[in-house]
Amino acid sequence: MTNLVIADHDNAGIKAATLAAITAAQKIGGDIHVLVAGHNCAGAAAAAAKIGGVTKVRVADAATYAHALAEPLAALIVGMAGDYSHILSAATTSGKNVLPRVAALLDVAQLSDISEVVSADTFVRPIYAGNALATVQSKDAKKVITVRTSTFDKAPADGGSAATEPVAAATDPGLSTFVSAALSKSERPELTSAKIVVSGGRGMGSGENFKIIEALADKLGAAVGASRAAVDAGFVPNDYQVGQTGKIVAPELYVAVGISGAIQHLAGMKDSKVIVAINKDGEAPIFSVADYGLVGDLFQVVPELTKSL
Amino acid sequence: MKILVAVKRVVDYNVKVRVKADKTGVELANIKMSMNPFDEIAVEEAVRLKEAGKATEIVAVSMGPQAAQETLRTALAMGADRAVLVQTDVDLQPLAVAKLFKAVVDKEQPQLVILGKQAIDDDSSQTGQMLAALLGWSQATFASKVVIENDSCTVTREVDGGLETITLKMPSIVTTDLRLNEPRYASLPNIMKAKKKPLDTMTPDALGVDVAPRLITLKVEEPPKRQGGVKVQDVPALIDKLRNEAKVIP
C-alpha cells in the first residue's frame, strides 16, 4: 500500500491541515508520498520533505499549478494514481474542490471528511451535521479520501528527510483561468489550527461590534470565528464561518459569544476541549454543550473579560 | 442559454435527526423533508440569470424517490420552467448521482449546471465536481458571485483564506455557497402555476446508468454526547475556572 497525500501549500510552506491528513495516512499504513503541485514551490517541497513519516515528496512545479485550479490539478493526480492505493487530502476548500474530480475520473467513490481510520478500507465519517457517525467500507480498488483535520493530530513538521522527485506536468485542459484572490490579511492564527477561538453570533448585532470579539481574541492570541447567522447577516466574511457548512474547529478553548447554538453551529465546534458560552439568554442551547456558561450582556461581559485577562 | 439546476430532497434544516436503534441509519419516518438549502440558492441564481436575460430556460433536475416530485414543484414555483426526476428507491451515492446527471445533461445540452455545494444530509460535497469531471467541463465550487458574459463565466469562490476569482470556459459547473444570494419564497400564485408545469420522470435503467452503491454503510451511531457544565456568576469566576480548573489560559 502506498498513500499519496495532496499538499495544501502556498508555494513557500505547507499548511497545517496537510499534517493532519498525513497522520490519517499513517493510520492507514504503508508508504506516504506527498504531492506538492505549485509554481516556484521549492520552499513548500523542502518543508514537505521534513515532515515526520513522509517517505517521498513528488514535486510538479509549473505555472499551470500556481493557483491549484481543479481541472489541471485533477489531471495531474489522475496521471499519478496508478502508483497509489489511497489518495488523500485535508478537507480544506482546495481538497474538497479537486478530489471529487479525481475520484470521478478514476470511477471510484470518494470518502468525504473522514474522522477516523478503522482499517485500510473502512472509515468513520460524520453525517447530518455530525449528529450521526457512519462507518463506511469502500469496495473500490482505490480510495479517494478527504480528512477532517480537527480529529487527527498533526504529524510533526520536522524530523523527516524524505527524498524529493520531480513530476512532469500533465496536459492542462485549459478550461479555467485564475483572475484574482482577496485573502483576509490577519496577524491572528488561522481558524482551523488555532489553540483558542473566539466566535461571535447574531447577538453581536453588527459587524462593527465584532471589534470587541477581536479585542478579546487578540488578548488571548486567538482566531476569530462566527456563526452562520453572523455571516448571513453580513457582519463578517464567510471564511469566518464555523459549522456544518463552514469550518470545523477543535481548539483547546472555544469562546462562543452571542451564539444561540443551532445544531449546524455545534457541528463545527463541539469537539473543542473547553467551551465557554456567553449569552444573555440562559435557555440558549449553547449552554447545554458549554463547560462554562456566563449568562449576561455580552457588551459588558466581553470587554470586562478582555480587561481582566 | 439553458441552465440545469440540481435539487435534492433532504431532512429539513431544523430537524435534529435521531439514529435508528438498529444502527442501520437515521430515522426518516414522519420527518419534515425540504429542498436542500444550497439547492434553493442554486435555483434562485438560475432564476436571477433568466430574469437578467442571460438564460432562456431553466430545467430543475432531481434524483431519488417519487416524493422528490414535491421538491421539484418547489423549484418550479420559484421559477424553473420544467422539471426532470430520475426516479429510484436505491440509496444514491454522489458518484451515481453525477452519472445520472451526466446522462440528463447529454440529453438536455445546457451551457451551465448549478448545484448546491453540499447536501445537508450526507455532507459529501462531491456531486458537482464529479459531474464536471465526467463531462470534462470547467468547474467553480463554493460560488459567492457568478457573472456570465458571452462564452465565459466569472465566478468568485469562497476559499479558506478569503475569496478567489476564476474565469471558466463554458459549458460549466457551478456549486453554490451561502452568500451567493438569498432565495425567494414561492408566492401562492406561482405555487399554483407550478402544478401545471411539465415534470418528466425517467429511470436509471432507461438512462443506462449503474447506480449500485460503492460504499457500504456498516453502521450508523450517535456521536458521544457532550455534557453541559456549570454556569458561572461573573467574569472573575469565569477567569478563575479557565485558569485554575481547565488550565487553558495562563
Coordinates of C-alpha atoms in Angstrom, one line a residue:
Chain A
M1 CA 0.0 0.0 0.0
T2 CA 1.2 3.5 -0.8
N3 CA -0.6 6.7 0.1
L4 CA -0.5 9.9 -1.9
V5 CA -1.3 13.0 0.2
I6 CA -2.0 16.1 -1.8
A7 CA -0.4 19.0 0.0
D8 CA -2.2 22.3 0.7
H9 CA 0.5 24.9 0.4
D10 CA 1.3 28.5 -0.6
N11 CA 4.4 27.5 -2.6
A12 CA 6.7 28.6 0.3
G13 CA 5.4 26.3 3.1
I14 CA 2.9 23.5 3.9
K15 CA -0.4 24.3 5.5
A16 CA -1.0 22.7 8.9
A17 CA -4.1 20.9 7.6
T18 CA -1.9 18.7 5.5
L19 CA -0.1 17.5 8.6
A20 CA -3.4 16.0 9.9
A21 CA -4.0 14.3 6.5
I22 CA -0.5 12.7 6.8
T23 CA -1.5 11.4 10.3
A24 CA -4.6 9.8 8.7
A25 CA -2.4 8.2 6.0
Q26 CA -0.1 6.8 8.8
K27 CA -3.1 5.1 10.3
I28 CA -4.0 3.6 7.0
G29 CA -0.4 2.2 6.8
G30 CA 2.2 1.9 4.1
D31 CA 4.5 4.4 2.5
I32 CA 3.4 8.1 2.4
H33 CA 4.2 10.2 -0.6
V34 CA 3.3 13.9 -0.7
L35 CA 2.4 15.7 -3.9
V36 CA 3.5 19.4 -4.0
A37 CA 2.0 20.8 -7.1
G38 CA 2.6 24.5 -7.5
H39 CA 4.8 27.1 -9.2
N40 CA 8.2 28.1 -7.8
C41 CA 7.3 25.8 -4.9
A42 CA 10.8 24.6 -3.8
G43 CA 10.1 26.1 -0.4
A44 CA 6.9 24.0 0.1
A45 CA 8.7 20.9 -1.3
A46 CA 11.5 21.3 1.2
A47 CA 9.1 21.7 4.0
A48 CA 7.2 18.6 2.9
A49 CA 10.4 16.6 2.9
K50 CA 11.0 17.4 6.6
I51 CA 7.6 16.2 7.8
G52 CA 7.9 13.2 10.0
G53 CA 6.6 10.0 8.4
V54 CA 6.8 11.2 4.8
T55 CA 8.8 8.7 2.6
K56 CA 8.9 10.7 -0.7
V57 CA 7.9 14.1 -2.0
R58 CA 6.8 14.4 -5.6
V59 CA 7.0 17.9 -7.0
A60 CA 5.2 19.3 -10.0
D61 CA 6.5 22.8 -10.5
A62 CA 4.8 24.6 -13.4
A63 CA 2.8 27.8 -14.0
T64 CA -0.3 25.6 -14.6
Y65 CA -0.3 24.7 -10.9
A66 CA 0.3 28.2 -9.5
H67 CA -3.3 28.5 -8.2
A68 CA -4.4 24.9 -7.6
L69 CA -7.1 25.1 -10.3
A70 CA -9.2 22.0 -10.2
E71 CA -9.0 20.8 -13.8
P72 CA -5.2 20.7 -14.3
L73 CA -4.5 19.5 -10.8
A74 CA -7.0 16.7 -11.1
A75 CA -5.5 15.7 -14.5
L76 CA -2.0 15.6 -12.8
I77 CA -3.2 13.4 -9.9
V78 CA -5.1 11.0 -12.1
G79 CA -1.9 10.5 -14.2
M80 CA -0.1 9.6 -11.0
A81 CA -2.8 7.5 -9.5
G82 CA -1.6 4.1 -10.8
D83 CA 1.2 4.2 -8.2
Y84 CA -1.2 4.5 -5.2
S85 CA -3.8 2.6 -3.2
H86 CA -5.0 5.7 -1.3
I87 CA -5.2 9.3 -2.4
L88 CA -5.8 11.8 0.5
S89 CA -6.2 15.5 1.1
A90 CA -7.2 17.6 4.0
A91 CA -10.9 18.6 3.8
T92 CA -9.9 22.2 3.0
T93 CA -11.7 24.2 0.3
S94 CA -8.8 23.2 -2.0
G95 CA -9.0 19.4 -1.2
K96 CA -12.8 19.5 -1.4
N97 CA -12.6 21.2 -4.8
V98 CA -10.2 18.8 -6.5
L99 CA -10.5 15.4 -5.0
P100 CA -14.1 14.6 -6.1
R101 CA -13.0 15.4 -9.6
V102 CA -10.1 12.9 -9.3
A103 CA -12.5 10.3 -7.8
A104 CA -14.9 10.6 -10.7
L105 CA -12.2 10.4 -13.3
L106 CA -10.9 7.2 -11.6
D107 CA -14.5 5.9 -11.4
V108 CA -14.3 5.5 -7.6
A109 CA -16.5 6.8 -4.8
Q110 CA -15.0 9.4 -2.5
L111 CA -14.9 9.2 1.3
S112 CA -15.5 12.8 2.4
D113 CA -14.3 14.3 5.7
I114 CA -13.3 11.1 7.5
S115 CA -12.9 11.5 11.3
E116 CA -11.4 8.0 12.0
V117 CA -9.5 5.3 10.2
V118 CA -10.9 1.9 11.1
S119 CA -8.8 -0.1 8.6
A120 CA -7.4 0.4 5.1
D121 CA -10.8 0.2 3.6
T122 CA -13.1 1.3 6.4
F123 CA -13.6 4.8 7.8
V124 CA -15.8 6.8 10.1
R125 CA -17.4 10.0 8.8
P126 CA -19.9 12.4 10.3
I127 CA -23.2 12.9 8.5
Y128 CA -26.2 15.1 9.3
A129 CA -24.1 17.9 10.7
G130 CA -22.2 15.5 12.9
N131 CA -25.5 14.2 14.6
A132 CA -24.6 10.7 13.4
L133 CA -21.4 8.9 12.7
A134 CA -21.4 6.5 9.7
T135 CA -18.8 3.7 9.5
V136 CA -18.4 3.0 5.8
Q137 CA -16.4 0.5 3.8
S138 CA -15.2 1.2 0.3
K139 CA -15.4 -1.6 -2.3
D140 CA -13.3 0.4 -4.8
A141 CA -9.8 -0.7 -5.6
K142 CA -8.5 2.8 -4.9
K143 CA -9.7 5.0 -2.0
V144 CA -10.0 8.8 -2.5
I145 CA -10.4 10.5 0.9
T146 CA -10.7 13.9 2.4
V147 CA -9.7 14.2 6.0
R148 CA -11.4 16.1 8.8
T149 CA -8.3 17.9 10.2
S150 CA -9.8 18.6 13.6
T151 CA -9.9 15.0 14.6
F152 CA -6.4 13.9 13.6
D153 CA -3.2 15.0 15.4
K154 CA -0.8 16.9 13.3
A155 CA 2.2 14.9 12.0
P156 CA 5.5 16.5 13.2
A157 CA 6.6 19.3 10.8
D158 CA 10.3 18.4 11.5
G159 CA 12.3 15.2 11.8
G160 CA 11.8 13.7 8.4
S161 CA 14.2 13.6 5.5
A162 CA 12.2 12.3 2.5
A163 CA 13.7 12.2 -1.0
T164 CA 12.3 14.7 -3.5
E165 CA 11.5 13.7 -7.0
P166 CA 10.1 15.9 -9.8
V167 CA 6.9 15.0 -11.7
A168 CA 6.3 16.2 -15.2
A169 CA 3.3 18.5 -15.6
A170 CA 0.2 16.9 -17.2
T171 CA -1.6 18.4 -20.2
D172 CA -3.6 21.4 -19.0
P173 CA -7.2 21.1 -20.2
G174 CA -7.2 24.9 -20.3
L175 CA -10.8 25.2 -19.0
S176 CA -10.3 27.8 -16.3
T177 CA -8.0 30.7 -15.5
F178 CA -7.2 32.4 -12.3
V179 CA -8.2 36.1 -12.1
S180 CA -7.5 37.3 -8.6
A181 CA -7.5 36.4 -4.9
A182 CA -8.7 38.6 -2.0
L183 CA -7.3 36.8 1.1
S184 CA -8.1 38.0 4.5
K185 CA -4.9 39.5 5.9
S186 CA -4.7 38.8 9.6
E187 CA -2.0 38.6 12.2
R188 CA -4.2 36.2 14.1
P189 CA -3.7 32.5 14.0
E190 CA -5.6 30.5 11.3
L191 CA -9.1 29.5 12.4
T192 CA -8.7 25.7 11.9
S193 CA -5.4 25.4 13.6
A194 CA -5.7 28.0 16.4
K195 CA -5.4 26.8 20.1
I196 CA -8.1 29.3 21.1
V197 CA -11.1 30.5 19.0
V198 CA -13.4 33.4 19.9
S199 CA -16.6 33.4 17.9
G200 CA -19.5 35.8 17.6
G201 CA -23.1 35.2 16.5
R202 CA -26.2 37.0 15.7
G203 CA -26.2 38.5 19.2
M204 CA -23.3 40.8 18.1
G205 CA -25.8 42.9 16.3
S206 CA -23.4 44.4 13.7
G207 CA -20.0 43.9 12.0
E208 CA -18.8 47.0 13.9
N209 CA -19.5 45.3 17.2
F210 CA -17.1 42.4 16.2
K211 CA -14.4 44.8 17.4
I212 CA -15.0 43.6 21.0
I213 CA -14.6 39.9 19.8
E214 CA -11.3 40.9 18.0
A215 CA -10.0 42.7 21.1
L216 CA -10.7 39.6 23.3
A217 CA -9.1 37.3 20.6
D218 CA -6.0 39.5 20.4
K219 CA -5.6 39.4 24.2
L220 CA -5.9 35.6 24.1
G221 CA -3.8 35.1 20.9
A222 CA -6.9 33.5 19.4
A223 CA -8.5 33.2 16.0
V224 CA -11.9 34.9 15.3
G225 CA -14.8 32.8 14.1
A226 CA -18.5 33.4 13.6
S227 CA -21.8 31.5 13.4
R228 CA -23.6 31.2 10.1
A229 CA -26.2 33.7 11.4
A230 CA -23.5 36.3 11.7
V231 CA -22.2 35.6 8.2
D232 CA -25.8 35.6 6.8
A233 CA -26.4 39.0 8.5
G234 CA -23.3 40.3 6.7
F235 CA -21.3 41.1 10.0
V236 CA -18.2 39.1 8.8
P237 CA -16.9 37.3 5.8
N238 CA -17.8 33.7 5.1
D239 CA -14.3 32.4 5.8
Y240 CA -15.0 33.1 9.5
Q241 CA -17.9 30.6 9.5
V242 CA -17.7 27.8 12.0
G243 CA -20.2 25.0 11.5
Q244 CA -21.6 22.3 9.2
T245 CA -21.3 24.4 6.1
G246 CA -18.2 26.3 7.2
K247 CA -15.1 25.3 9.1
I248 CA -14.7 22.5 11.6
V249 CA -12.6 23.5 14.6
A250 CA -11.5 21.7 17.8
P251 CA -9.3 24.2 19.7
E252 CA -8.2 23.9 23.4
L253 CA -10.6 26.7 24.2
Y254 CA -13.7 27.9 22.2
V255 CA -15.5 31.0 23.4
A256 CA -19.0 31.4 21.9
V257 CA -20.3 34.9 22.3
G258 CA -23.9 35.8 21.4
I259 CA -24.3 32.4 19.7
S260 CA -27.5 30.5 20.4
G261 CA -26.1 27.1 19.5
A262 CA -28.0 25.8 16.5
I263 CA -27.1 22.2 15.6
Q264 CA -25.4 23.4 12.5
H265 CA -23.0 25.6 14.6
L266 CA -22.4 22.9 17.2
A267 CA -21.4 20.6 14.3
G268 CA -18.4 22.8 13.8
M269 CA -17.1 23.2 17.3
K270 CA -18.4 20.6 19.7
D271 CA -15.1 18.7 19.7
S272 CA -13.4 21.7 21.3
K273 CA -11.7 20.7 24.6
V274 CA -13.2 23.5 26.6
I275 CA -16.2 25.5 25.6
V276 CA -17.3 28.8 27.1
A277 CA -20.6 30.4 26.3
I278 CA -21.6 34.0 26.9
N279 CA -25.2 34.8 26.1
K280 CA -27.9 36.8 27.6
D281 CA -30.5 34.0 27.1
G282 CA -29.9 31.5 29.9
E283 CA -32.0 28.9 28.0
A284 CA -29.9 29.1 24.8
P285 CA -28.9 25.6 23.6
I286 CA -25.2 26.6 23.5
F287 CA -25.2 26.2 27.3
S288 CA -26.0 22.5 27.0
V289 CA -22.6 21.9 25.5
A290 CA -20.6 24.6 27.3
D291 CA -18.3 23.7 30.1
Y292 CA -18.6 27.2 31.5
G293 CA -21.6 29.4 30.8
L294 CA -22.0 33.0 31.7
V295 CA -25.4 34.5 31.4
G296 CA -25.1 38.2 30.8
D297 CA -24.9 41.1 28.4
L298 CA -22.0 40.4 26.1
F299 CA -21.4 44.1 25.6
Q300 CA -20.5 44.3 29.3
V301 CA -19.0 40.8 29.8
V302 CA -16.7 40.6 26.9
P303 CA -14.9 44.0 27.4
E304 CA -14.6 43.2 31.1
L305 CA -13.1 39.8 30.3
T306 CA -10.6 41.4 27.9
K307 CA -9.7 43.9 30.5
S308 CA -9.2 41.4 33.3
L309 CA -7.0 39.0 31.4
Chain B
M1 CA -28.7 29.6 -22.8
K2 CA -30.2 26.7 -21.0
I3 CA -29.4 26.1 -17.3
L4 CA -29.9 22.9 -15.4
V5 CA -30.3 23.2 -11.7
A6 CA -29.9 20.3 -9.2
V7 CA -32.3 19.9 -6.3
K8 CA -32.2 17.3 -3.6
R9 CA -34.9 16.3 -1.1
V10 CA -33.3 16.2 2.4
V11 CA -34.3 16.2 6.0
D12 CA -35.4 19.8 6.9
Y13 CA -32.7 22.1 8.2
N14 CA -34.4 22.4 11.6
V15 CA -34.9 18.8 12.3
K16 CA -32.4 17.1 14.7
V17 CA -32.1 13.6 13.3
R18 CA -32.0 10.5 15.5
V19 CA -30.0 7.4 14.9
K20 CA -32.1 4.2 14.5
A21 CA -31.9 1.7 17.4
D22 CA -30.6 -1.0 15.0
K23 CA -27.8 1.4 13.8
T24 CA -28.7 1.0 10.1
G25 CA -29.2 4.7 9.6
V26 CA -31.2 7.6 10.8
E27 CA -34.9 7.8 11.5
L28 CA -36.6 9.3 8.4
A29 CA -40.3 8.2 9.0
N30 CA -42.7 11.1 9.6
I31 CA -39.9 13.7 9.4
K32 CA -40.2 17.0 7.6
M33 CA -38.4 17.0 4.3
S34 CA -37.4 20.1 2.3
M35 CA -35.2 21.2 -0.5
N36 CA -31.5 21.2 0.4
P37 CA -30.8 24.8 1.4
F38 CA -27.8 25.2 -1.0
D39 CA -30.1 23.9 -3.9
E40 CA -32.5 26.7 -3.1
I41 CA -29.6 29.1 -3.6
A42 CA -28.9 27.3 -6.9
V43 CA -32.5 27.6 -8.1
E44 CA -32.5 31.3 -7.1
E45 CA -29.3 32.0 -9.1
A46 CA -30.7 30.3 -12.2
V47 CA -33.9 32.4 -11.9
R48 CA -32.0 35.6 -11.5
L49 CA -29.9 34.8 -14.6
K50 CA -33.1 34.3 -16.5
E51 CA -34.6 37.5 -15.2
A52 CA -31.4 39.3 -16.2
G53 CA -31.8 37.9 -19.8
K54 CA -28.8 35.7 -19.6
A55 CA -30.7 32.4 -19.6
T56 CA -33.7 31.3 -21.7
E57 CA -34.7 28.1 -19.9
I58 CA -34.3 26.6 -16.5
V59 CA -34.7 22.8 -16.0
A60 CA -34.8 21.6 -12.4
V61 CA -33.4 18.0 -12.0
S62 CA -33.7 15.7 -9.1
M63 CA -32.6 12.1 -8.4
G64 CA -34.4 10.0 -5.9
P65 CA -37.8 8.6 -4.7
Q66 CA -41.2 9.6 -6.1
A67 CA -41.6 12.1 -3.3
A68 CA -38.8 14.2 -4.8
Q69 CA -41.5 15.5 -7.1
E70 CA -42.6 17.8 -4.3
T71 CA -39.1 19.3 -4.2
L72 CA -39.1 19.7 -8.0
R73 CA -42.5 21.5 -7.7
T74 CA -40.9 23.9 -5.2
A75 CA -38.2 24.6 -7.8
L76 CA -40.9 25.2 -10.4
A77 CA -42.7 27.5 -8.1
M78 CA -39.5 29.5 -7.6
G79 CA -39.2 30.0 -11.3
A80 CA -37.8 26.9 -13.1
D81 CA -39.6 26.2 -16.4
R82 CA -39.8 22.4 -16.2
A83 CA -38.5 19.5 -14.2
V84 CA -36.9 16.1 -14.6
L85 CA -37.0 13.4 -12.0
V86 CA -34.8 10.3 -12.3
Q87 CA -36.8 8.1 -10.1
T88 CA -35.3 5.3 -8.0
D89 CA -35.5 4.0 -4.4
V90 CA -31.9 3.0 -4.4
D91 CA -29.8 4.9 -1.9
L92 CA -27.9 7.1 -4.4
Q93 CA -24.3 8.0 -3.7
P94 CA -22.7 11.1 -5.2
L95 CA -20.9 9.2 -8.0
A96 CA -24.1 7.6 -9.1
V97 CA -25.9 10.9 -9.0
A98 CA -23.2 12.5 -11.1
K99 CA -23.5 9.7 -13.6
L100 CA -27.3 10.1 -13.8
F101 CA -26.9 13.8 -14.1
K102 CA -24.4 13.4 -17.0
A103 CA -27.0 11.3 -18.8
V104 CA -29.6 14.1 -18.4
V105 CA -27.0 16.7 -19.5
D106 CA -26.3 14.7 -22.6
K107 CA -30.0 14.9 -23.5
E108 CA -30.6 18.5 -22.5
Q109 CA -27.3 20.1 -23.7
P110 CA -27.3 23.0 -21.2
Q111 CA -24.5 25.6 -21.1
L112 CA -24.5 25.8 -17.3
V113 CA -25.4 23.4 -14.4
I114 CA -25.8 24.9 -11.0
L115 CA -25.7 22.6 -7.9
G116 CA -25.5 23.2 -4.1
K117 CA -22.0 22.9 -2.7
Q118 CA -23.2 20.1 -0.4
A119 CA -26.3 18.4 0.8
I120 CA -27.0 18.7 4.5
D121 CA -27.8 15.1 4.9
D122 CA -24.7 13.2 3.8
D123 CA -22.5 16.3 3.8
S124 CA -20.4 14.9 1.0
S125 CA -19.7 17.9 -1.2
Q126 CA -18.9 15.9 -4.2
T127 CA -21.6 15.8 -6.9
G128 CA -20.8 19.0 -8.8
Q129 CA -17.1 18.3 -9.0
M130 CA -17.8 14.7 -10.1
L131 CA -20.2 15.9 -12.8
A132 CA -17.7 18.3 -14.1
A133 CA -15.1 15.5 -14.3
L134 CA -17.4 13.1 -16.1
L135 CA -18.4 15.8 -18.6
G136 CA -14.9 17.2 -19.0
W137 CA -16.3 20.6 -18.1
S138 CA -14.8 23.5 -16.2
Q139 CA -15.9 23.8 -12.5
A140 CA -16.2 26.6 -9.9
T141 CA -17.2 25.4 -6.5
F142 CA -18.4 27.4 -3.4
A143 CA -19.5 30.3 -5.6
S144 CA -20.4 33.7 -3.9
K145 CA -20.8 35.6 -7.2
V146 CA -21.4 34.5 -10.8
V147 CA -21.1 36.7 -13.8
I148 CA -21.9 35.3 -17.3
E149 CA -20.6 37.1 -20.3
N150 CA -20.7 35.6 -23.8
D151 CA -19.0 32.2 -23.6
S152 CA -17.3 32.7 -20.3
C153 CA -18.4 32.6 -16.7
T154 CA -16.5 34.5 -14.0
V155 CA -17.0 33.2 -10.5
T156 CA -15.9 34.4 -7.1
R157 CA -15.3 31.5 -4.8
E158 CA -15.4 31.2 -1.0
V159 CA -12.0 29.7 -0.1
D160 CA -10.4 29.0 3.3
G161 CA -8.4 32.3 3.4
G162 CA -11.0 34.6 1.8
L163 CA -12.1 34.9 -1.8
E164 CA -10.8 33.8 -5.2
T165 CA -12.0 34.8 -8.6
I166 CA -11.6 32.5 -11.7
T167 CA -12.9 32.6 -15.2
L168 CA -14.3 29.4 -16.8
K169 CA -14.7 28.4 -20.4
M170 CA -18.3 27.4 -20.8
P171 CA -20.1 25.0 -20.6
S172 CA -19.5 24.9 -16.8
I173 CA -20.5 23.5 -13.5
V174 CA -21.0 25.9 -10.6
T175 CA -21.7 25.0 -7.0
T176 CA -23.3 27.5 -4.6
D177 CA -22.1 28.8 -1.3
L178 CA -24.4 30.6 1.1
R179 CA -23.6 34.2 0.3
L180 CA -24.4 33.9 -3.4
N181 CA -28.0 35.1 -3.0
E182 CA -31.0 35.0 -0.7
P183 CA -33.5 32.6 -2.1
R184 CA -37.1 33.9 -2.7
Y185 CA -40.2 32.4 -1.2
A186 CA -42.6 31.0 -3.8
S187 CA -45.8 33.0 -4.0
L188 CA -49.1 31.3 -3.8
P189 CA -50.0 32.1 -7.5
N190 CA -46.6 30.7 -8.5
I191 CA -47.2 27.6 -6.5
M192 CA -50.5 27.1 -8.3
K193 CA -48.8 27.7 -11.7
A194 CA -46.1 25.3 -10.8
K195 CA -48.6 22.4 -10.6
K196 CA -49.2 22.8 -14.4
K197 CA -45.5 23.0 -15.4
P198 CA -44.1 19.8 -17.1
L199 CA -42.4 17.3 -14.9
D200 CA -40.8 14.3 -16.7
T201 CA -39.9 11.1 -15.0
M202 CA -37.3 8.6 -16.1
T203 CA -35.4 5.7 -14.6
P204 CA -31.7 5.0 -14.1
D205 CA -32.2 1.9 -16.3
A206 CA -33.6 3.9 -19.2
L207 CA -30.5 6.2 -18.9
G208 CA -28.2 3.2 -18.9
V209 CA -26.6 4.1 -15.6
D210 CA -25.4 1.6 -12.9
V211 CA -26.3 3.2 -9.6
A212 CA -25.2 0.4 -7.3
P213 CA -23.6 1.8 -4.1
R214 CA -19.8 1.7 -3.9
L215 CA -19.6 2.5 -0.2
I216 CA -21.2 0.1 2.2
T217 CA -22.5 1.6 5.4
L218 CA -21.6 -0.9 8.1
K219 CA -23.3 1.1 11.0
V220 CA -24.5 4.5 11.9
E221 CA -24.1 5.6 15.5
E222 CA -24.8 8.6 17.8
P223 CA -21.7 10.7 18.4
P224 CA -20.5 10.8 22.1
K225 CA -22.7 13.2 23.9
R226 CA -21.1 16.3 25.3
Q227 CA -22.2 17.1 28.9
G228 CA -23.1 20.6 29.7
G229 CA -21.0 22.1 32.5
V230 CA -21.6 24.8 35.0
K231 CA -22.8 28.4 34.9
V232 CA -20.6 30.9 36.5
Q233 CA -21.8 34.1 38.1
D234 CA -19.4 36.7 36.7
V235 CA -16.2 37.4 34.8
P236 CA -13.8 36.8 37.7
A237 CA -15.4 33.4 38.4
L238 CA -15.0 32.5 34.7
I239 CA -11.4 33.5 34.6
D240 CA -10.7 31.5 37.8
K241 CA -12.3 28.4 36.2
L242 CA -10.4 28.8 32.9
R243 CA -7.1 29.4 34.7
N244 CA -7.2 27.0 37.6
E245 CA -9.7 24.3 36.7
A246 CA -9.5 23.9 32.9
K247 CA -6.0 25.4 32.7
V248 CA -6.5 26.7 29.2
I249 CA -5.3 30.2 29.9
P250 CA -2.1 31.3 31.7

